[in-house]
Structures are given as C-alpha cells and as structure tokens.
Amino acid sequence: MPSKEHHRIFRSNWLRAAVLGANDGIVSTASLITGVAAAQASHEAILTSGLAGLVAGALSMAAGEYVSVRSQADIEAADLRMEQRSLKRNSGEELEELVEIYVERGLSHDLAEQVAQQLTRHDALDAHARDELGISLHNRARPVQAALASAASFAGGAALPLAVAALVPMPSLIGWVIGASVACLACLGALAARAGGAPKGPAALRVTILGALAMAVTAGVGAVFGTVV
C-alpha cells in the first residue's frame, strides 16, 4: 500500500492569514517602537505605543480579514445558489456542461458522459461546484478561521519586539528591536516556506529585507521630525 500523501494546498487558507498576520505584527509594531524611540520619547511612552499598536493591529487584522474573506464566501454562496436554480430548471444543459468539461480534460465523449451522469446522480451541485466553478470543500472561504488566525498571529508577532523593548535599556533599544525583529522575520519566512513546501532561503530573505527596510524608514522619520509618530 502506498504511503498517504500529505498535500500542502489544504493549509493555504489559514497559512496565508497566519503568515500575513505574524509578519505585519512584527514589522508594524517594531517600526512603531523604533519610530517613537528615535523621536526621543520616554521608555513608558514607547511601551504604551507598542502595546496600543498590538491591540489595535490585532483587532484591525481580524476585522479586515473577516470582511475580506466574508465577501469571498458571499460570492461563493451566490454562485452556488445560482447553480442550484439552474440545475432545477435546465438539468439537461447542466449535464452537457459537465460532459464538455470532462472532454476538455482528456476523456472520450462516451466516458465523459458516463462520469457526468454518475456524479450528477451522486451529488449534482457538488460536481458542478467543483468542476465548473472551482469550489471545493478544501478551498471554501472561512471568514472566522481567517480572522482568528490573523488576529492571533498578529498579536504573537507584535509581542516579540514589544518584549524586547520592555527588557532592553533605552540607549540600545532601537538596535535590539530591529535586530531581534529581523531575526524573527527570517525565522518566520523560513517556517512559512517549510509549511508551504517552498525554498526557505528566498522566502526568509524576502521578508527580512522588506521588514528591515520598513523599520529603518520609520526610525528615520522619527529621528528627522523629532516627534512621536
């Protein structure tokens, strides 16, 4: 018996939301902390701004992700209702659509007709959703799952630079926050690549460079204007 395959496509929904949330949490919170610190703010003000950024960012990520994925789910539901009505009114035409789809995928017309008929008898809506609309159980939009994954991962990512800022004294705070955040971004990129089956090096380098650039620019804004940003 062949060993069971573990495909990674089934992780795409929650993995995308989790990686985005963690990356945004690290970059935005570290950038906020370095910008405030570069503006010569007090240690208490830096920690307060970082904590506020964590809470606001997690809630914003959850709300934004939910609204976005909810819109996708609404579109899927509307298409499924349309397909259900069409199956009731034009079952013969819908069957022919399935036959044409399977012929285009390489089946002979006779075999395609047999497959379409059997799948229609088993679950017509499922067959059309999967093969005509591209909607399956594994890629359906899940708004609540995406929102929770984004909020939790953002809070986890934001907690890292905030913890460093709380533990490190003011004179070296900016350097420590940027260094620790860059290291965390590299680890995040490598872990995300491993979970998705992609090369680790390019993924880690990509998120590291972009994150470090964002933090450096924000610190420069704080230093130039000398005001809390």
PDB file of C-alpha atoms in Angstrom:
ATOM      1  CA  MET A   1       0.000   0.000   0.000  1.00  0.00           C
ATOM      2  CA  PRO A   2       1.448   3.417  -0.893  1.00  0.00           C
ATOM      3  CA  SER A   3       2.004   5.809   1.967  1.00  0.00           C
ATOM      4  CA  LYS A   4      -0.606   8.529   2.399  1.00  0.00           C
ATOM      5  CA  GLU A   5       0.351  11.800   0.750  1.00  0.00           C
ATOM      6  CA  HIS A   6       0.247  14.983   2.777  1.00  0.00           C
ATOM      7  CA  HIS A   7      -0.552  17.782   0.381  1.00  0.00           C
ATOM      8  CA  ARG A   8       0.065  21.353   1.481  1.00  0.00           C
ATOM      9  CA  ILE A   9      -2.707  23.006  -0.525  1.00  0.00           C
ATOM     10  CA  PHE A  10      -5.118  22.251   2.333  1.00  0.00           C
ATOM     11  CA  ARG A  11      -3.152  24.651   4.530  1.00  0.00           C
ATOM     12  CA  SER A  12      -3.477  27.589   2.166  1.00  0.00           C
ATOM     13  CA  ASN A  13      -6.420  29.353   3.843  1.00  0.00           C
ATOM     14  CA  TRP A  14      -5.115  29.521   7.400  1.00  0.00           C
ATOM     15  CA  LEU A  15      -1.417  29.625   6.442  1.00  0.00           C
ATOM     16  CA  ARG A  16      -1.843  32.753   4.325  1.00  0.00           C
ATOM     17  CA  ALA A  17      -3.721  34.559   7.098  1.00  0.00           C
ATOM     18  CA  ALA A  18      -1.280  33.434   9.802  1.00  0.00           C
ATOM     19  CA  VAL A  19       1.861  34.418   7.870  1.00  0.00           C
ATOM     20  CA  LEU A  20       0.390  37.773   6.912  1.00  0.00           C
ATOM     21  CA  GLY A  21      -0.670  38.480  10.495  1.00  0.00           C
ATOM     22  CA  ALA A  22       2.645  37.496  12.081  1.00  0.00           C
ATOM     23  CA  ASN A  23       4.694  39.403   9.523  1.00  0.00           C
ATOM     24  CA  ASP A  24       2.528  42.500   9.891  1.00  0.00           C
ATOM     25  CA  GLY A  25       2.650  42.233  13.682  1.00  0.00           C
ATOM     26  CA  ILE A  26       6.434  42.136  13.782  1.00  0.00           C
ATOM     27  CA  VAL A  27       7.022  44.824  11.153  1.00  0.00           C
ATOM     28  CA  SER A  28       4.358  47.331  12.182  1.00  0.00           C
ATOM     29  CA  THR A  29       4.989  47.088  15.923  1.00  0.00           C
ATOM     30  CA  ALA A  30       8.777  47.152  15.580  1.00  0.00           C
ATOM     31  CA  SER A  31       8.500  50.084  13.173  1.00  0.00           C
ATOM     32  CA  LEU A  32       6.227  51.923  15.588  1.00  0.00           C
ATOM     33  CA  ILE A  33       8.562  51.315  18.514  1.00  0.00           C
ATOM     34  CA  THR A  34      11.689  52.382  16.624  1.00  0.00           C
ATOM     35  CA  GLY A  35       9.951  55.479  15.262  1.00  0.00           C
ATOM     36  CA  VAL A  36       8.789  56.557  18.723  1.00  0.00           C
ATOM     37  CA  ALA A  37      12.178  55.749  20.242  1.00  0.00           C
ATOM     38  CA  ALA A  38      14.004  57.727  17.535  1.00  0.00           C
ATOM     39  CA  ALA A  39      11.822  60.716  18.411  1.00  0.00           C
ATOM     40  CA  GLN A  40      13.411  60.695  21.904  1.00  0.00           C
ATOM     41  CA  ALA A  41      10.221  59.607  23.671  1.00  0.00           C
ATOM     42  CA  SER A  42      10.320  58.142  27.175  1.00  0.00           C
ATOM     43  CA  HIS A  43      10.530  54.409  27.768  1.00  0.00           C
ATOM     44  CA  GLU A  44       6.979  54.399  29.126  1.00  0.00           C
ATOM     45  CA  ALA A  45       5.660  56.165  26.025  1.00  0.00           C
ATOM     46  CA  ILE A  46       7.445  53.676  23.787  1.00  0.00           C
ATOM     47  CA  LEU A  47       5.920  50.689  25.600  1.00  0.00           C
ATOM     48  CA  THR A  48       2.477  52.285  25.652  1.00  0.00           C
ATOM     49  CA  SER A  49       2.566  52.969  21.934  1.00  0.00           C
ATOM     50  CA  GLY A  50       3.787  49.438  21.257  1.00  0.00           C
ATOM     51  CA  LEU A  51       1.017  47.886  23.350  1.00  0.00           C
ATOM     52  CA  ALA A  52      -1.586  50.101  21.702  1.00  0.00           C
ATOM     53  CA  GLY A  53      -0.231  49.082  18.316  1.00  0.00           C
ATOM     54  CA  LEU A  54      -0.506  45.393  19.258  1.00  0.00           C
ATOM     55  CA  VAL A  55      -4.135  45.647  20.363  1.00  0.00           C
ATOM     56  CA  ALA A  56      -5.256  47.929  17.539  1.00  0.00           C
ATOM     57  CA  GLY A  57      -3.393  45.931  14.920  1.00  0.00           C
ATOM     58  CA  ALA A  58      -4.780  42.569  16.049  1.00  0.00           C
ATOM     59  CA  LEU A  59      -8.345  43.899  16.027  1.00  0.00           C
ATOM     60  CA  SER A  60      -7.827  45.600  12.686  1.00  0.00           C
ATOM     61  CA  MET A  61      -6.357  42.460  11.134  1.00  0.00           C
ATOM     62  CA  ALA A  62      -9.244  40.344  12.428  1.00  0.00           C
ATOM     63  CA  ALA A  63     -11.871  42.768  11.168  1.00  0.00           C
ATOM     64  CA  GLY A  64     -10.211  43.311   7.801  1.00  0.00           C
ATOM     65  CA  GLU A  65      -9.593  39.609   7.211  1.00  0.00           C
ATOM     66  CA  TYR A  66     -13.144  38.714   8.195  1.00  0.00           C
ATOM     67  CA  VAL A  67     -14.710  41.315   5.913  1.00  0.00           C
ATOM     68  CA  SER A  68     -12.454  40.328   3.011  1.00  0.00           C
ATOM     69  CA  VAL A  69     -12.988  36.580   3.301  1.00  0.00           C
ATOM     70  CA  ARG A  70     -16.682  37.068   4.100  1.00  0.00           C
ATOM     71  CA  SER A  71     -17.036  38.822   0.743  1.00  0.00           C
ATOM     72  CA  GLN A  72     -15.441  35.827  -0.949  1.00  0.00           C
ATOM     73  CA  ALA A  73     -17.776  33.474   0.933  1.00  0.00           C
ATOM     74  CA  ASP A  74     -20.791  35.544  -0.122  1.00  0.00           C
ATOM     75  CA  ILE A  75     -19.743  35.312  -3.772  1.00  0.00           C
ATOM     76  CA  GLU A  76     -19.319  31.546  -3.468  1.00  0.00           C
ATOM     77  CA  ALA A  77     -22.735  31.186  -1.828  1.00  0.00           C
ATOM     78  CA  ALA A  78     -24.394  33.318  -4.515  1.00  0.00           C
ATOM     79  CA  ASP A  79     -22.808  31.230  -7.283  1.00  0.00           C
ATOM     80  CA  LEU A  80     -23.921  28.004  -5.606  1.00  0.00           C
ATOM     81  CA  ARG A  81     -27.498  29.275  -5.309  1.00  0.00           C
ATOM     82  CA  MET A  82     -27.445  30.252  -8.983  1.00  0.00           C
ATOM     83  CA  GLU A  83     -26.120  26.837  -9.920  1.00  0.00           C
ATOM     84  CA  GLN A  84     -28.760  25.121  -7.800  1.00  0.00           C
ATOM     85  CA  ARG A  85     -31.541  27.007  -9.574  1.00  0.00           C
ATOM     86  CA  SER A  86     -30.024  26.203 -12.950  1.00  0.00           C
ATOM     87  CA  LEU A  87     -29.864  22.506 -12.080  1.00  0.00           C
ATOM     88  CA  LYS A  88     -33.573  22.513 -11.274  1.00  0.00           C
ATOM     89  CA  ARG A  89     -34.608  24.366 -14.452  1.00  0.00           C
ATOM     90  CA  ASN A  90     -32.039  23.151 -17.007  1.00  0.00           C
ATOM     91  CA  SER A  91     -30.746  19.808 -15.783  1.00  0.00           C
ATOM     92  CA  GLY A  92     -30.047  18.582 -19.320  1.00  0.00           C
ATOM     93  CA  GLU A  93     -27.967  21.612 -20.253  1.00  0.00           C
ATOM     94  CA  GLU A  94     -26.070  21.420 -16.972  1.00  0.00           C
ATOM     95  CA  LEU A  95     -25.284  17.765 -17.648  1.00  0.00           C
ATOM     96  CA  GLU A  96     -23.914  18.684 -21.072  1.00  0.00           C
ATOM     97  CA  GLU A  97     -21.715  21.338 -19.443  1.00  0.00           C
ATOM     98  CA  LEU A  98     -20.140  18.669 -17.257  1.00  0.00           C
ATOM     99  CA  VAL A  99     -19.627  16.400 -20.250  1.00  0.00           C
ATOM    100  CA  GLU A 100     -17.848  19.204 -22.151  1.00  0.00           C
ATOM    101  CA  ILE A 101     -15.645  19.942 -19.140  1.00  0.00           C
ATOM    102  CA  TYR A 102     -14.519  16.323 -18.866  1.00  0.00           C
ATOM    103  CA  VAL A 103     -13.946  16.057 -22.619  1.00  0.00           C
ATOM    104  CA  GLU A 104     -11.701  19.135 -22.454  1.00  0.00           C
ATOM    105  CA  ARG A 105      -9.764  17.437 -19.657  1.00  0.00           C
ATOM    106  CA  GLY A 106      -8.981  14.448 -21.876  1.00  0.00           C
ATOM    107  CA  LEU A 107     -11.835  11.946 -21.533  1.00  0.00           C
ATOM    108  CA  SER A 108     -13.598  10.475 -24.529  1.00  0.00           C
ATOM    109  CA  HIS A 109     -17.128  11.740 -25.063  1.00  0.00           C
ATOM    110  CA  ASP A 110     -18.725   8.430 -24.061  1.00  0.00           C
ATOM    111  CA  LEU A 111     -16.657   8.144 -20.890  1.00  0.00           C
ATOM    112  CA  ALA A 112     -17.199  11.811 -20.051  1.00  0.00           C
ATOM    113  CA  GLU A 113     -20.953  11.284 -20.386  1.00  0.00           C
ATOM    114  CA  GLN A 114     -20.859   8.269 -18.080  1.00  0.00           C
ATOM    115  CA  VAL A 115     -18.801  10.156 -15.479  1.00  0.00           C
ATOM    116  CA  ALA A 116     -21.066  13.216 -15.644  1.00  0.00           C
ATOM    117  CA  GLN A 117     -24.189  11.093 -15.240  1.00  0.00           C
ATOM    118  CA  GLN A 118     -22.821   9.192 -12.252  1.00  0.00           C
ATOM    119  CA  LEU A 119     -21.566  12.309 -10.499  1.00  0.00           C
ATOM    120  CA  THR A 120     -24.872  14.061 -11.164  1.00  0.00           C
ATOM    121  CA  ARG A 121     -26.800  11.175  -9.605  1.00  0.00           C
ATOM    122  CA  HIS A 122     -24.459  11.199  -6.609  1.00  0.00           C
ATOM    123  CA  ASP A 123     -24.436  14.971  -5.932  1.00  0.00           C
ATOM    124  CA  ALA A 124     -25.093  17.262  -8.871  1.00  0.00           C
ATOM    125  CA  LEU A 125     -24.404  20.511  -7.039  1.00  0.00           C
ATOM    126  CA  ASP A 126     -21.089  19.245  -5.650  1.00  0.00           C
ATOM    127  CA  ALA A 127     -19.981  18.116  -9.111  1.00  0.00           C
ATOM    128  CA  HIS A 128     -20.769  21.490 -10.691  1.00  0.00           C
ATOM    129  CA  ALA A 129     -19.310  23.451  -7.789  1.00  0.00           C
ATOM    130  CA  ARG A 130     -16.028  21.572  -8.014  1.00  0.00           C
ATOM    131  CA  ASP A 131     -15.623  21.098 -11.767  1.00  0.00           C
ATOM    132  CA  GLU A 132     -17.439  24.119 -13.200  1.00  0.00           C
ATOM    133  CA  LEU A 133     -16.925  26.790 -10.514  1.00  0.00           C
ATOM    134  CA  GLY A 134     -13.704  25.541  -8.904  1.00  0.00           C
ATOM    135  CA  ILE A 135     -15.238  25.489  -5.416  1.00  0.00           C
ATOM    136  CA  SER A 136     -14.384  22.505  -3.243  1.00  0.00           C
ATOM    137  CA  LEU A 137     -14.527  21.610   0.431  1.00  0.00           C
ATOM    138  CA  HIS A 138     -10.816  22.322   0.889  1.00  0.00           C
ATOM    139  CA  ASN A 139     -10.735  25.798  -0.653  1.00  0.00           C
ATOM    140  CA  ARG A 140     -14.029  27.237   0.583  1.00  0.00           C
ATOM    141  CA  ALA A 141     -13.716  30.655   2.194  1.00  0.00           C
ATOM    142  CA  ARG A 142     -13.767  30.500   6.012  1.00  0.00           C
ATOM    143  CA  PRO A 143     -14.073  34.047   7.386  1.00  0.00           C
ATOM    144  CA  VAL A 144     -13.975  33.207  11.099  1.00  0.00           C
ATOM    145  CA  GLN A 145     -10.950  30.932  10.719  1.00  0.00           C
ATOM    146  CA  ALA A 146      -9.098  33.582   8.721  1.00  0.00           C
ATOM    147  CA  ALA A 147      -9.975  36.335  11.208  1.00  0.00           C
ATOM    148  CA  LEU A 148      -8.853  34.335  14.247  1.00  0.00           C
ATOM    149  CA  ALA A 149      -5.650  33.208  12.556  1.00  0.00           C
ATOM    150  CA  SER A 150      -4.791  36.777  11.559  1.00  0.00           C
ATOM    151  CA  ALA A 151      -5.542  38.265  14.979  1.00  0.00           C
ATOM    152  CA  ALA A 152      -3.658  35.589  16.915  1.00  0.00           C
ATOM    153  CA  SER A 153      -0.639  35.629  14.622  1.00  0.00           C
ATOM    154  CA  PHE A 154      -0.508  39.447  14.603  1.00  0.00           C
ATOM    155  CA  ALA A 155      -0.573  39.549  18.408  1.00  0.00           C
ATOM    156  CA  GLY A 156       2.116  36.875  18.587  1.00  0.00           C
ATOM    157  CA  GLY A 157       4.319  38.691  16.103  1.00  0.00           C
ATOM    158  CA  ALA A 158       3.802  42.088  17.749  1.00  0.00           C
ATOM    159  CA  ALA A 159       4.615  40.672  21.197  1.00  0.00           C
ATOM    160  CA  LEU A 160       8.197  39.901  20.117  1.00  0.00           C
ATOM    161  CA  PRO A 161       9.502  43.453  19.511  1.00  0.00           C
ATOM    162  CA  LEU A 162       7.379  44.712  22.408  1.00  0.00           C
ATOM    163  CA  ALA A 163       9.026  42.227  24.779  1.00  0.00           C
ATOM    164  CA  VAL A 164      12.478  43.263  23.572  1.00  0.00           C
ATOM    165  CA  ALA A 165      11.606  46.932  24.088  1.00  0.00           C
ATOM    166  CA  ALA A 166      10.441  46.181  27.628  1.00  0.00           C
ATOM    167  CA  LEU A 167      13.643  44.356  28.565  1.00  0.00           C
ATOM    168  CA  VAL A 168      16.324  46.445  26.838  1.00  0.00           C
ATOM    169  CA  PRO A 169      17.517  49.825  28.207  1.00  0.00           C
ATOM    170  CA  MET A 170      16.888  52.983  26.185  1.00  0.00           C
ATOM    171  CA  PRO A 171      20.376  53.634  24.746  1.00  0.00           C
ATOM    172  CA  SER A 172      20.409  50.369  22.804  1.00  0.00           C
ATOM    173  CA  LEU A 173      16.676  49.863  22.373  1.00  0.00           C
ATOM    174  CA  ILE A 174      16.426  50.675  18.664  1.00  0.00           C
ATOM    175  CA  GLY A 175      19.283  48.389  17.674  1.00  0.00           C
ATOM    176  CA  TRP A 176      17.968  45.497  19.745  1.00  0.00           C
ATOM    177  CA  VAL A 177      14.409  45.853  18.480  1.00  0.00           C
ATOM    178  CA  ILE A 178      15.472  45.989  14.836  1.00  0.00           C
ATOM    179  CA  GLY A 179      17.961  43.127  15.226  1.00  0.00           C
ATOM    180  CA  ALA A 180      15.533  40.855  17.065  1.00  0.00           C
ATOM    181  CA  SER A 181      12.717  41.684  14.652  1.00  0.00           C
ATOM    182  CA  VAL A 182      14.860  40.967  11.605  1.00  0.00           C
ATOM    183  CA  ALA A 183      15.877  37.611  13.113  1.00  0.00           C
ATOM    184  CA  CYS A 184      12.227  36.786  13.834  1.00  0.00           C
ATOM    185  CA  LEU A 185      11.235  37.737  10.289  1.00  0.00           C
ATOM    186  CA  ALA A 186      13.896  35.434   8.874  1.00  0.00           C
ATOM    187  CA  CYS A 187      12.622  32.564  11.021  1.00  0.00           C
ATOM    188  CA  LEU A 188       9.042  33.338  10.044  1.00  0.00           C
ATOM    189  CA  GLY A 189       9.881  33.321   6.358  1.00  0.00           C
ATOM    190  CA  ALA A 190      11.702  30.004   6.677  1.00  0.00           C
ATOM    191  CA  LEU A 191       8.878  28.401   8.682  1.00  0.00           C
ATOM    192  CA  ALA A 192       6.233  29.618   6.244  1.00  0.00           C
ATOM    193  CA  ALA A 193       8.260  28.296   3.329  1.00  0.00           C
ATOM    194  CA  ARG A 194       8.651  24.925   5.038  1.00  0.00           C
ATOM    195  CA  ALA A 195       4.923  24.706   5.755  1.00  0.00           C
ATOM    196  CA  GLY A 196       4.154  25.592   2.154  1.00  0.00           C
ATOM    197  CA  GLY A 197       6.851  23.402   0.611  1.00  0.00           C
ATOM    198  CA  ALA A 198       8.793  26.333  -0.877  1.00  0.00           C
ATOM    199  CA  PRO A 199      12.559  27.063  -0.727  1.00  0.00           C
ATOM    200  CA  LYS A 200      13.420  28.516   2.685  1.00  0.00           C
ATOM    201  CA  GLY A 201      16.276  30.826   1.699  1.00  0.00           C
ATOM    202  CA  PRO A 202      14.478  33.132  -0.760  1.00  0.00           C
ATOM    203  CA  ALA A 203      11.397  33.338   1.477  1.00  0.00           C
ATOM    204  CA  ALA A 204      13.444  34.273   4.548  1.00  0.00           C
ATOM    205  CA  LEU A 205      15.496  36.810   2.606  1.00  0.00           C
ATOM    206  CA  ARG A 206      12.409  38.415   1.082  1.00  0.00           C
ATOM    207  CA  VAL A 207      10.572  39.102   4.337  1.00  0.00           C
ATOM    208  CA  THR A 208      13.789  40.102   6.104  1.00  0.00           C
ATOM    209  CA  ILE A 209      14.775  42.766   3.563  1.00  0.00           C
ATOM    210  CA  LEU A 210      11.287  44.252   3.314  1.00  0.00           C
ATOM    211  CA  GLY A 211      10.784  44.273   7.087  1.00  0.00           C
ATOM    212  CA  ALA A 212      14.171  45.811   7.811  1.00  0.00           C
ATOM    213  CA  LEU A 213      13.537  48.499   5.209  1.00  0.00           C
ATOM    214  CA  ALA A 214      10.183  49.395   6.783  1.00  0.00           C
ATOM    215  CA  MET A 215      11.725  49.678  10.260  1.00  0.00           C
ATOM    216  CA  ALA A 216      14.644  51.736   9.024  1.00  0.00           C
ATOM    217  CA  VAL A 217      12.391  54.194   7.208  1.00  0.00           C
ATOM    218  CA  THR A 218      10.144  54.621  10.250  1.00  0.00           C
ATOM    219  CA  ALA A 219      13.092  55.166  12.555  1.00  0.00           C
ATOM    220  CA  GLY A 220      14.406  57.759  10.123  1.00  0.00           C
ATOM    221  CA  VAL A 221      11.059  59.587  10.146  1.00  0.00           C
ATOM    222  CA  GLY A 222      11.081  59.702  13.934  1.00  0.00           C
ATOM    223  CA  ALA A 223      14.653  60.956  14.047  1.00  0.00           C
ATOM    224  CA  VAL A 224      14.139  63.652  11.399  1.00  0.00           C
ATOM    225  CA  PHE A 225      10.949  65.120  12.772  1.00  0.00           C
ATOM    226  CA  GLY A 226      11.795  64.550  16.427  1.00  0.00           C
ATOM    227  CA  THR A 227       8.196  63.834  17.312  1.00  0.00           C
ATOM    228  CA  VAL A 228       6.245  60.805  18.332  1.00  0.00           C
ATOM    229  CA  VAL A 229       4.815  59.082  15.259  1.00  0.00           C
TER     230      VAL A 229
END
